[in-house]
């Protein structure tokens, strides 16, 4: 039964009841018609009064913020209150869910490694995440609703926003002058803009290093190739005597060796960069390592220098044999190549108090001026390019040593003084250094 039918029935019943009571009362006053009508009217008025009372209670609840339960009446008012309360609770729940989703959404943008700025139609800052604030030098609270171009004045950025053509990104130096930013703008809604910023300083540096490296490698390879092709042409075109031919062949062999050395060093570097960290449980004898580097050094020196090996007999280091041999070999070979005839070279191993170890290659060569020291381990950096090439250098030796040291958790330290000689120290952390366990002493006669 619908509530309308119930209401009509209640009204009819109330009227009937009122009329009946009025009729009975009318028997005493001899005016039963009037008393019946009055009784019916009174009954309907009471019903209306009761309705007004219930309506007022519902209205009070609605005005009062609905924190209490809605009035629990029977019939129409009860159902009305129940339905209104249900609708309100559902609305509250939907709002709470939307609020949580909005906060999660903002937290996700906040966590983005990129800067995010929301601009309104007048390019005023509506919201920005922490990274965006850092990139553009903004204060998210203080600078809200400020025009972005009043705060970020980089000409490239201002012109980009004003031009309104946002097909590609724009790059400019961030406020503060240190970092390079790449900014993309995406318009949305009515004139609003989403500004995404990315710090590309590191990528730019890597890019320029890669370009330099490729240019250097090309240059290093082109030089011996040009010389070689010159000799080939000479041999093909000119009638050379036997002695001249022999001389040209020696020079060609030198250039070929130079290219071979360069390619070998490039491959070593590529391997160092691409392979996993050396093991820290493969123990190698320090003395054996030094002896092998010394033997190569002696062969290269061919008796022109005095080479001496000190210490290392009882110690072991953990790591990659090939890499460590290449590092020590490079240091010894540099010492031999740069030290004039008659000079001396010491290869020494020292245990330090904190348990770490250092392998030091000292020579009495020409030494290196102070200003070159910080750049010596850069790829292709040479103090004196022509001299280094004369001695067969590739310009990659110390860069390889530095890589090997770092991959073993250590570092390389260079001390040098012009005219007095140089000292290259390869430091290895305590974790990779140990003293060889002493061989058990067998007592004569012991059972
Ligand atoms: P290269 O193959 O040219 O020797 P390295 O990377 O091994 O390249 O060394 C870089 C530069 O450091 C060399 O060109 C040289 O100028 C300088 N150098 C390295 N070792 C010594 C040394 N023992 N004495 C003097 N100069 C050195």
Coordinates of C-alpha atoms in Angstrom, one line a residue, residues 45-248:
X45 CA -7.0 19.1 12.6
X46 CA -5.4 16.9 15.2
X47 CA -4.0 14.7 12.4
X48 CA -2.6 17.8 10.7
X49 CA -1.1 19.0 14.0
X50 CA 0.6 15.7 14.6
X51 CA 2.0 15.9 11.0
X52 CA 3.3 19.5 11.6
X53 CA 5.0 18.2 14.8
X54 CA 6.7 15.4 13.1
X55 CA 7.7 17.7 10.1
X56 CA 9.2 20.2 12.6
X57 CA 11.2 17.4 14.2
X58 CA 12.6 16.3 10.8
X59 CA 13.3 20.0 9.9
X60 CA 15.2 20.5 13.2
X61 CA 17.3 17.4 12.5
X62 CA 18.1 18.6 9.0
X63 CA 19.0 22.1 10.1
X64 CA 21.1 20.7 13.0
X65 CA 23.9 19.2 10.8
X66 CA 22.6 15.6 11.0
X67 CA 25.2 14.4 13.4
X68 CA 22.4 12.6 15.5
X69 CA 20.2 9.9 14.2
X70 CA 17.2 11.1 12.2
X71 CA 13.8 11.0 14.1
X72 CA 12.4 7.5 14.0
X73 CA 8.7 8.0 13.3
X74 CA 6.2 5.6 11.9
X75 CA 4.5 6.1 8.6
X76 CA 5.2 8.8 6.1
X77 CA 7.5 10.9 8.3
X78 CA 9.5 7.9 9.4
X79 CA 10.1 6.8 5.8
X80 CA 10.9 10.4 4.7
X81 CA 13.4 10.7 7.5
X82 CA 14.9 7.3 6.7
X83 CA 15.3 8.1 3.0
X84 CA 16.8 11.5 3.6
X85 CA 19.2 10.2 6.1
X86 CA 20.3 7.4 3.8
X87 CA 20.8 9.8 0.9
X88 CA 22.9 12.1 3.1
X89 CA 25.0 9.3 4.5
X90 CA 25.6 8.1 0.9
X91 CA 26.6 11.6 -0.2
X92 CA 29.1 11.9 2.8
X93 CA 30.6 8.5 2.0
X94 CA 31.0 9.4 -1.7
X95 CA 32.6 12.7 -0.7
X96 CA 35.0 10.9 1.7
X97 CA 36.0 8.4 -1.0
X98 CA 36.6 11.2 -3.5
X99 CA 38.6 13.1 -0.9
X100 CA 40.8 10.1 -0.3
X101 CA 41.3 9.5 -4.0
X102 CA 42.2 13.1 -4.5
X103 CA 44.7 13.0 -1.7
X104 CA 46.2 9.7 -3.0
X105 CA 46.4 11.3 -6.5
X106 CA 48.2 14.4 -5.1
X107 CA 50.5 12.2 -3.1
X108 CA 51.3 10.3 -6.3
X109 CA 52.1 13.5 -8.2
X110 CA 54.1 14.6 -5.1
X111 CA 56.2 11.4 -5.3
X112 CA 56.9 12.0 -9.0
X113 CA 60.6 12.5 -9.8
X114 CA 59.5 15.3 -12.2
X115 CA 58.3 18.7 -11.2
X116 CA 54.6 19.3 -11.7
X117 CA 53.0 22.8 -11.8
X118 CA 49.3 23.5 -12.4
X119 CA 48.6 27.0 -13.9
X120 CA 45.2 28.7 -14.2
X121 CA 44.1 30.5 -17.3
X122 CA 46.1 33.6 -16.3
X123 CA 49.3 31.6 -15.8
X124 CA 48.9 31.8 -12.0
X125 CA 50.3 29.0 -9.9
X126 CA 47.4 26.8 -8.7
X127 CA 49.4 24.0 -7.2
X128 CA 52.9 22.6 -7.5
X129 CA 54.7 19.5 -6.1
X130 CA 57.9 19.6 -4.1
X131 CA 60.2 18.8 -7.0
X132 CA 58.5 21.5 -9.1
X133 CA 59.0 24.0 -6.3
X134 CA 62.7 23.0 -6.1
X135 CA 63.2 23.2 -9.9
X136 CA 61.6 26.6 -10.2
X137 CA 62.7 28.0 -6.9
X138 CA 59.1 28.4 -5.6
X139 CA 57.4 28.3 -2.2
X140 CA 54.2 26.2 -2.7
X141 CA 52.2 28.1 -0.1
X142 CA 53.6 31.7 -0.5
X143 CA 53.7 31.7 -4.3
X144 CA 50.2 30.3 -4.8
X145 CA 48.1 32.4 -7.2
X146 CA 51.2 34.3 -8.3
X147 CA 51.8 34.7 -12.0
X148 CA 54.6 32.1 -12.8
X149 CA 56.4 34.5 -15.2
X150 CA 56.8 37.0 -12.4
X151 CA 58.7 34.4 -10.4
X152 CA 60.5 32.3 -13.1
X153 CA 62.1 34.9 -15.3
X154 CA 64.3 32.7 -17.5
X155 CA 63.7 34.4 -21.0
X156 CA 63.4 31.1 -22.8
X157 CA 60.6 29.9 -20.4
X158 CA 58.7 33.2 -20.5
X159 CA 58.9 33.4 -24.3
X160 CA 57.7 29.7 -24.5
X161 CA 54.7 30.3 -22.3
X162 CA 53.8 33.5 -24.1
X163 CA 54.1 32.0 -27.5
X164 CA 51.5 29.4 -26.5
X165 CA 52.9 26.7 -28.9
X166 CA 53.6 23.7 -26.7
X167 CA 54.4 21.0 -29.3
X168 CA 57.9 20.3 -28.0
X169 CA 59.8 20.9 -24.7
X170 CA 61.9 23.9 -23.9
X171 CA 65.3 23.8 -22.1
X172 CA 66.8 26.6 -19.9
X173 CA 69.0 27.1 -16.9
X174 CA 67.0 26.9 -13.7
X175 CA 66.7 29.8 -11.3
X176 CA 69.9 29.5 -9.2
X177 CA 72.0 29.1 -12.3
X178 CA 73.3 25.5 -11.7
X179 CA 70.9 23.0 -13.3
X180 CA 69.5 22.6 -16.7
X181 CA 65.7 22.1 -16.9
X182 CA 63.6 20.6 -19.6
X183 CA 60.0 21.8 -19.5
X184 CA 56.9 20.5 -21.3
X185 CA 53.5 22.2 -21.1
X186 CA 50.2 20.5 -21.8
X187 CA 47.1 22.8 -21.9
X188 CA 43.9 21.3 -20.3
X189 CA 40.3 22.3 -19.4
X190 CA 39.7 26.0 -20.2
X191 CA 43.1 27.7 -20.5
X192 CA 44.7 25.7 -17.6
X193 CA 48.2 24.4 -18.1
X194 CA 50.1 21.4 -16.8
X195 CA 53.8 22.2 -16.6
X196 CA 56.2 19.2 -16.3
X197 CA 59.8 19.9 -15.5
X198 CA 62.8 17.5 -15.6
X199 CA 66.3 18.1 -14.4
X200 CA 68.5 17.1 -17.3
X201 CA 71.8 18.4 -15.9
X202 CA 73.3 14.9 -15.5
X203 CA 72.0 13.6 -18.8
X204 CA 73.4 16.7 -20.5
X205 CA 76.8 16.1 -18.8
X206 CA 76.8 12.4 -19.8
X207 CA 75.8 13.3 -23.3
X208 CA 78.6 15.8 -23.7
X209 CA 81.1 13.3 -22.1
X210 CA 79.9 10.7 -24.6
X211 CA 80.3 13.1 -27.5
X212 CA 83.8 14.1 -26.3
X213 CA 84.7 10.4 -25.9
X214 CA 83.6 9.5 -29.4
X215 CA 85.4 12.5 -30.8
X216 CA 88.6 11.6 -28.9
X217 CA 88.5 7.9 -29.9
X218 CA 88.0 8.9 -33.6
X219 CA 90.9 11.4 -33.3
X220 CA 93.2 8.8 -31.7
X221 CA 92.4 6.2 -34.3
X222 CA 92.5 8.6 -37.2
X223 CA 96.0 9.8 -36.5
X224 CA 97.8 6.4 -36.8
X225 CA 95.5 5.5 -39.7
X226 CA 96.5 8.6 -41.6
X227 CA 100.2 7.8 -41.0
X228 CA 99.7 4.2 -42.1
X229 CA 97.9 5.1 -45.3
X230 CA 100.7 7.6 -46.0
X231 CA 103.3 4.9 -45.8
X232 CA 101.2 2.5 -47.8
X233 CA 100.9 5.1 -50.5
X234 CA 104.6 5.8 -50.4
X235 CA 105.4 2.1 -50.8
X236 CA 103.0 1.7 -53.6
X237 CA 104.1 4.6 -55.6
X238 CA 107.8 5.2 -55.0
X239 CA 110.6 2.8 -55.8
X240 CA 112.2 2.4 -52.3
X241 CA 115.6 0.9 -51.5
X242 CA 115.7 -2.1 -49.3
X243 CA 116.9 0.1 -46.3
X244 CA 114.1 2.6 -46.8
X245 CA 111.5 -0.2 -47.1
X246 CA 112.8 -1.7 -43.8
X247 CA 112.5 1.7 -42.1
X248 CA 109.0 2.4 -43.4

